PDB file of C-alpha atoms in Angstrom:
ATOM      1  CA  MET S  16      -5.988   6.592  25.593  1.00 83.00           C
ATOM      2  CA  THR S  17      -5.506   6.901  22.362  1.00 92.00           C
ATOM      3  CA  GLN S  18      -6.906   4.521  19.844  1.00 95.00           C
ATOM      4  CA  SER S  19      -6.455   3.758  15.958  1.00 96.00           C
ATOM      5  CA  LEU S  20      -9.163   2.850  13.412  1.00 96.00           C
ATOM      6  CA  ALA S  21      -8.114   1.412  10.001  1.00 97.00           C
ATOM      7  CA  ILE S  22     -11.038   3.297   7.424  1.00 98.00           C
ATOM      8  CA  THR S  23     -11.470   1.889   4.371  1.00 98.00           C
ATOM      9  CA  ALA S  24     -13.724   3.530   1.810  1.00 97.00           C
ATOM     10  CA  ILE S  25     -14.660   3.458  -2.031  1.00 98.00           C
ATOM     11  CA  GLY S  26     -17.388   4.573  -4.693  1.00 97.00           C
ATOM     12  CA  ALA S  27     -18.066   6.572  -7.676  1.00 97.00           C
ATOM     13  CA  ASP S  28     -15.258   9.253  -8.317  1.00 97.00           C
ATOM     14  CA  ARG S  29     -16.521  13.025  -7.721  1.00 96.00           C
ATOM     15  CA  PRO S  30     -14.384  16.360  -6.506  1.00 96.00           C
ATOM     16  CA  GLY S  31     -14.611  17.393  -3.027  1.00 96.00           C
ATOM     17  CA  ILE S  32     -14.956  13.748  -2.000  1.00 95.00           C
ATOM     18  CA  VAL S  33     -11.517  13.856   0.338  1.00 96.00           C
ATOM     19  CA  ASN S  34     -12.642  16.813   1.533  1.00 97.00           C
ATOM     20  CA  GLU S  35     -16.150  15.718   2.678  1.00 96.00           C
ATOM     21  CA  LEU S  36     -14.143  12.782   4.266  1.00 96.00           C
ATOM     22  CA  THR S  37     -11.556  14.816   6.350  1.00 96.00           C
ATOM     23  CA  GLU S  38     -13.437  17.228   7.072  1.00 96.00           C
ATOM     24  CA  ILE S  39     -15.975  14.432   9.277  1.00 96.00           C
ATOM     25  CA  LEU S  40     -13.091  13.269  10.974  1.00 97.00           C
ATOM     26  CA  LEU S  41     -11.115  16.258  11.541  1.00 97.00           C
ATOM     27  CA  ASN S  42     -15.219  17.610  13.475  1.00 96.00           C
ATOM     28  CA  ALA S  43     -14.670  14.291  15.051  1.00 95.00           C
ATOM     29  CA  LYS S  44     -11.731  15.203  16.719  1.00 96.00           C
ATOM     30  CA  LEU S  45      -9.825  12.542  14.749  1.00 97.00           C
ATOM     31  CA  ASN S  46      -6.352  12.921  13.601  1.00 97.00           C
ATOM     32  CA  ILE S  47      -5.316  11.243  10.021  1.00 97.00           C
ATOM     33  CA  GLN S  48      -1.931   9.689  10.191  1.00 95.00           C
ATOM     34  CA  ASP S  49      -1.556   7.689   6.852  1.00 94.00           C
ATOM     35  CA  SER S  50      -3.368   7.319   4.210  1.00 96.00           C
ATOM     36  CA  ARG S  51      -3.195   5.894   0.491  1.00 95.00           C
ATOM     37  CA  MET S  52      -5.408   6.771  -2.107  1.00 96.00           C
ATOM     38  CA  SER S  53      -6.368   6.085  -6.078  1.00 95.00           C
ATOM     39  CA  ILE S  54      -8.834   6.580  -8.404  1.00 95.00           C
ATOM     40  CA  LEU S  55      -9.743   2.835  -9.981  1.00 94.00           C
ATOM     41  CA  GLY S  56     -11.235   2.875 -12.848  1.00 93.00           C
ATOM     42  CA  GLY S  57     -14.456   5.440 -12.176  1.00 95.00           C
ATOM     43  CA  GLU S  58     -14.478   4.897  -8.584  1.00 97.00           C
ATOM     44  CA  PHE S  59     -12.558   6.459  -5.938  1.00 97.00           C
ATOM     45  CA  ALA S  60     -10.354   4.719  -2.904  1.00 97.00           C
ATOM     46  CA  ILE S  61      -9.120   5.683  -0.100  1.00 97.00           C
ATOM     47  CA  ILE S  62      -7.422   3.731   3.256  1.00 97.00           C
ATOM     48  CA  LEU S  63      -6.670   5.734   6.475  1.00 97.00           C
ATOM     49  CA  LEU S  64      -5.123   5.006   9.668  1.00 97.00           C
ATOM     50  CA  VAL S  65      -6.578   7.483  12.170  1.00 97.00           C
ATOM     51  CA  LYS S  66      -6.295   8.813  15.921  1.00 97.00           C
ATOM     52  CA  GLY S  67      -8.062   9.738  18.906  1.00 97.00           C
ATOM     53  CA  ASP S  68      -9.469   9.039  22.380  1.00 96.00           C
ATOM     54  CA  ALA S  69     -12.587   6.600  22.265  1.00 95.00           C
ATOM     55  CA  ALA S  70     -15.027   8.413  22.230  1.00 95.00           C
ATOM     56  CA  SER S  71     -14.335  10.043  19.104  1.00 96.00           C
ATOM     57  CA  ILE S  72     -13.633   6.074  17.525  1.00 96.00           C
ATOM     58  CA  GLY S  73     -16.879   5.102  19.196  1.00 95.00           C
ATOM     59  CA  ASP S  74     -19.133   8.088  17.592  1.00 94.00           C
ATOM     60  CA  ILE S  75     -17.553   7.308  14.063  1.00 96.00           C
ATOM     61  CA  THR S  76     -18.055   3.736  14.765  1.00 96.00           C
ATOM     62  CA  SER S  77     -21.455   3.971  15.376  1.00 96.00           C
ATOM     63  CA  ASN S  78     -22.142   5.997  12.998  1.00 95.00           C
ATOM     64  CA  LYS S  79     -21.201   3.857   9.890  1.00 96.00           C
ATOM     65  CA  ASP S  80     -23.909   4.208   8.044  1.00 97.00           C
ATOM     66  CA  LYS S  81     -24.961   7.621   8.556  1.00 96.00           C
ATOM     67  CA  LEU S  82     -21.687   8.174   7.378  1.00 96.00           C
ATOM     68  CA  GLU S  83     -21.784   5.685   4.145  1.00 96.00           C
ATOM     69  CA  GLN S  84     -25.145   8.014   3.113  1.00 97.00           C
ATOM     70  CA  SER S  85     -23.938  10.858   3.589  1.00 95.00           C
ATOM     71  CA  LEU S  86     -20.739  10.293   1.770  1.00 96.00           C
ATOM     72  CA  ASN S  87     -22.045   8.211  -0.957  1.00 96.00           C
ATOM     73  CA  LEU S  88     -18.980   5.648  -0.173  1.00 97.00           C
ATOM     74  CA  SER S  89     -19.059   2.186   1.179  1.00 98.00           C
ATOM     75  CA  LEU S  90     -16.768   1.889   4.408  1.00 98.00           C
ATOM     76  CA  LEU S  91     -14.902  -0.298   5.985  1.00 98.00           C
ATOM     77  CA  ILE S  92     -13.527   0.956   9.744  1.00 97.00           C
ATOM     78  CA  LYS S  93     -11.838  -2.017  11.984  1.00 97.00           C
ATOM     79  CA  PRO S  94     -10.436  -1.032  15.262  1.00 96.00           C
ATOM     80  CA  THR S  95      -6.075  -2.029  15.482  1.00 94.00           C
ATOM     81  CA  SER S  96      -2.816  -0.646  16.873  1.00 86.00           C
ATOM     82  CA  ASP S  97       0.178   0.765  16.000  1.00 71.00           C
ATOM     83  CA  THR S  98       2.528  -1.774  14.531  1.00 66.00           C
ATOM     84  CA  ASN S  99       4.544  -3.779  16.787  1.00 57.00           C
ATOM     85  CA  ALA S 100       8.175  -3.807  16.651  1.00 55.00           C
ATOM     86  CA  ARG S 101       9.532  -6.443  14.370  1.00 57.00           C
ATOM     87  CA  ASP S 102      11.830  -8.538  14.052  1.00 70.00           C
ATOM     88  CA  ALA S 103      15.431  -6.583  13.031  1.00 91.00           C
ATOM     89  CA  HIS S 104      14.826  -5.708   8.921  1.00 93.00           C
ATOM     90  CA  ILE S 105      16.595  -3.425   6.276  1.00 94.00           C
ATOM     91  CA  ARG S 106      13.997  -1.651   4.567  1.00 96.00           C
ATOM     92  CA  TYR S 107      14.250  -1.452   0.429  1.00 97.00           C
ATOM     93  CA  HIS S 108      12.581   0.352  -2.313  1.00 98.00           C
ATOM     94  CA  ILE S 109      11.677  -2.371  -5.253  1.00 98.00           C
ATOM     95  CA  GLU S 110      10.944  -1.092  -8.733  1.00 98.00           C
ATOM     96  CA  VAL S 111      10.078  -3.320 -11.221  1.00 98.00           C
ATOM     97  CA  GLU S 112       9.175  -2.098 -14.895  1.00 97.00           C
ATOM     98  CA  GLY S 113       8.427  -3.792 -18.385  1.00 96.00           C
ATOM     99  CA  MET S 114       6.487  -4.955 -20.623  1.00 94.00           C
ATOM    100  CA  ASP S 115       3.159  -5.741 -19.426  1.00 96.00           C
ATOM    101  CA  ASN S 116       2.065  -9.710 -19.255  1.00 92.00           C
ATOM    102  CA  PRO S 117      -0.579 -11.444 -16.867  1.00 94.00           C
ATOM    103  CA  GLY S 118       1.034 -12.797 -13.395  1.00 95.00           C
ATOM    104  CA  ILE S 119       3.842 -10.388 -12.826  1.00 97.00           C
ATOM    105  CA  VAL S 120       2.501  -9.274  -9.687  1.00 97.00           C
ATOM    106  CA  HIS S 121       1.546 -12.695  -8.382  1.00 97.00           C
ATOM    107  CA  THR S 122       4.904 -14.002  -9.201  1.00 97.00           C
ATOM    108  CA  LEU S 123       6.806 -11.508  -7.489  1.00 97.00           C
ATOM    109  CA  THR S 124       4.723 -11.968  -4.477  1.00 98.00           C
ATOM    110  CA  ARG S 125       4.871 -15.327  -4.108  1.00 97.00           C
ATOM    111  CA  TYR S 126       8.990 -15.190  -4.442  1.00 97.00           C
ATOM    112  CA  LEU S 127       9.126 -12.125  -1.242  1.00 98.00           C
ATOM    113  CA  SER S 128       6.003 -14.446   0.699  1.00 97.00           C
ATOM    114  CA  GLN S 129       8.329 -17.518   0.419  1.00 97.00           C
ATOM    115  CA  GLN S 130      11.273 -15.556   1.728  1.00 97.00           C
ATOM    116  CA  GLN S 131       9.238 -14.266   4.486  1.00 96.00           C
ATOM    117  CA  ILE S 132       9.447 -10.532   2.754  1.00 97.00           C
ATOM    118  CA  ASN S 133       6.564  -8.411   4.358  1.00 97.00           C
ATOM    119  CA  ILE S 134       5.506  -5.756   1.872  1.00 97.00           C
ATOM    120  CA  VAL S 135       4.807  -2.467   3.213  1.00 95.00           C
ATOM    121  CA  ASN S 136       3.566  -0.706   0.152  1.00 95.00           C
ATOM    122  CA  MET S 137       2.898  -1.597  -2.813  1.00 96.00           C
ATOM    123  CA  GLN S 138       1.476   0.802  -6.064  1.00 96.00           C
ATOM    124  CA  THR S 139       0.833  -1.046 -10.043  1.00 96.00           C
ATOM    125  CA  ASP S 140       0.671   1.255 -12.572  1.00 95.00           C
ATOM    126  CA  SER S 141       0.129   0.482 -16.670  1.00 94.00           C
ATOM    127  CA  SER S 142       0.706   2.942 -19.339  1.00 93.00           C
ATOM    128  CA  HIS S 143       2.325   2.516 -22.883  1.00 93.00           C
ATOM    129  CA  ALA S 144       5.669   2.813 -24.365  1.00 90.00           C
ATOM    130  CA  ALA S 145       5.891   5.689 -25.999  1.00 89.00           C
ATOM    131  CA  HIS S 146       7.182   4.903 -29.395  1.00 90.00           C
ATOM    132  CA  THR S 147       5.499   1.738 -29.891  1.00 92.00           C
ATOM    133  CA  GLY S 148       2.640   1.856 -28.319  1.00 91.00           C
ATOM    134  CA  SER S 149       3.601  -1.539 -26.419  1.00 93.00           C
ATOM    135  CA  PRO S 150       2.052  -2.225 -22.882  1.00 95.00           C
ATOM    136  CA  MET S 151       4.080  -1.546 -20.193  1.00 96.00           C
ATOM    137  CA  PHE S 152       3.869  -2.458 -16.081  1.00 97.00           C
ATOM    138  CA  ASN S 153       5.424  -0.799 -13.154  1.00 97.00           C
ATOM    139  CA  VAL S 154       5.469  -2.169  -9.880  1.00 98.00           C
ATOM    140  CA  TYR S 155       7.105  -0.105  -6.598  1.00 98.00           C
ATOM    141  CA  MET S 156       7.372  -1.569  -3.216  1.00 97.00           C
ATOM    142  CA  LEU S 157       8.285  -1.011  -0.051  1.00 97.00           C
ATOM    143  CA  VAL S 158       9.643  -4.708   1.390  1.00 98.00           C
ATOM    144  CA  ASP S 159      11.476  -4.858   4.822  1.00 97.00           C
ATOM    145  CA  ILE S 160      13.381  -7.837   4.547  1.00 96.00           C
ATOM    146  CA  PRO S 161      14.972  -9.561   7.406  1.00 96.00           C
ATOM    147  CA  ALA S 162      18.272  -8.418   8.592  1.00 93.00           C
ATOM    148  CA  ASP S 163      19.432 -11.941   8.230  1.00 95.00           C
ATOM    149  CA  LYS S 164      18.566 -12.585   5.333  1.00 95.00           C
ATOM    150  CA  ASN S 165      21.323 -12.953   2.732  1.00 96.00           C
ATOM    151  CA  ILE S 166      21.103  -9.831   0.639  1.00 95.00           C
ATOM    152  CA  GLU S 167      22.532 -10.530  -2.324  1.00 96.00           C
ATOM    153  CA  GLN S 168      21.539 -13.845  -3.177  1.00 97.00           C
ATOM    154  CA  ILE S 169      17.809 -11.779  -2.546  1.00 97.00           C
ATOM    155  CA  LYS S 170      18.431  -9.468  -5.332  1.00 97.00           C
ATOM    156  CA  GLU S 171      20.019 -12.314  -7.414  1.00 97.00           C
ATOM    157  CA  GLU S 172      16.884 -14.160  -7.095  1.00 97.00           C
ATOM    158  CA  PHE S 173      14.512 -11.503  -7.723  1.00 97.00           C
ATOM    159  CA  SER S 174      16.239 -10.580 -10.334  1.00 97.00           C
ATOM    160  CA  ARG S 175      16.057 -14.157 -11.988  1.00 96.00           C
ATOM    161  CA  GLN S 176      12.221 -13.863 -11.351  1.00 95.00           C
ATOM    162  CA  CYS S 177      12.071 -10.423 -13.135  1.00 97.00           C
ATOM    163  CA  ASP S 178      14.584 -11.311 -16.255  1.00 96.00           C
ATOM    164  CA  ALA S 179      12.088 -14.579 -16.531  1.00 95.00           C
ATOM    165  CA  LEU S 180       9.198 -12.201 -16.368  1.00 95.00           C
ATOM    166  CA  ASN S 181      10.518 -10.152 -19.201  1.00 94.00           C
ATOM    167  CA  MET S 182      11.362  -6.998 -16.362  1.00 96.00           C
ATOM    168  CA  ASP S 183      13.961  -4.509 -14.832  1.00 97.00           C
ATOM    169  CA  VAL S 184      14.092  -4.407 -11.479  1.00 98.00           C
ATOM    170  CA  ASP S 185      16.345  -1.776  -9.363  1.00 97.00           C
ATOM    171  CA  PHE S 186      16.752  -2.464  -5.455  1.00 94.00           C
ATOM    172  CA  THR S 187      17.403   0.645  -3.087  1.00 95.00           C
ATOM    173  CA  ALA S 188      18.007   0.265   0.334  1.00 93.00           C
ATOM    174  CA  GLU S 189      16.472   3.023   2.332  1.00 88.00           C
ATOM    175  CA  ILE S 190      18.377   5.312   4.452  1.00 81.00           C
ATOM    176  CA  ASN S 191      16.697   6.488   6.952  1.00 71.00           C
ATOM    177  CA  HIS S 192      14.574   3.674   8.450  1.00 57.00           C
TER     178      HIS S 192
END
């Protein structure tokens, strides 16, 4: 029977980290189902969903301390299961961009939480405007909006939140979900 593990790893960035980690997972006969990785400041961070048989899962779990030392990464390993079928929802991509200021992520996620909208994936980044050098901020989200919600009302209210932050927003329904 196949089991799943969520693995989070973080440590000082260096070339070859992904190769070393994925080789260990391959040798343990674990298959990567999903992953996210990034360099944040000088730190490398990765989140993985892996699947394998009980023996493979047990081997990785019981050797966590050795793996941390050999990889020079802090690891969090947690058994998990496949996501359950959720209530009917419509998946949307939301992109928000504008001048950077404190509280953007909190304001946007608070609204979504109040509406019972689940954030499936979120990425943020900051940059500087090409001509002025002004600090800019971007938020990319994938969300599941319950099918019983009024999508137009959600878009309108979320747009008002963005307007108050002086941010532009684009909602796009995911076609192949």
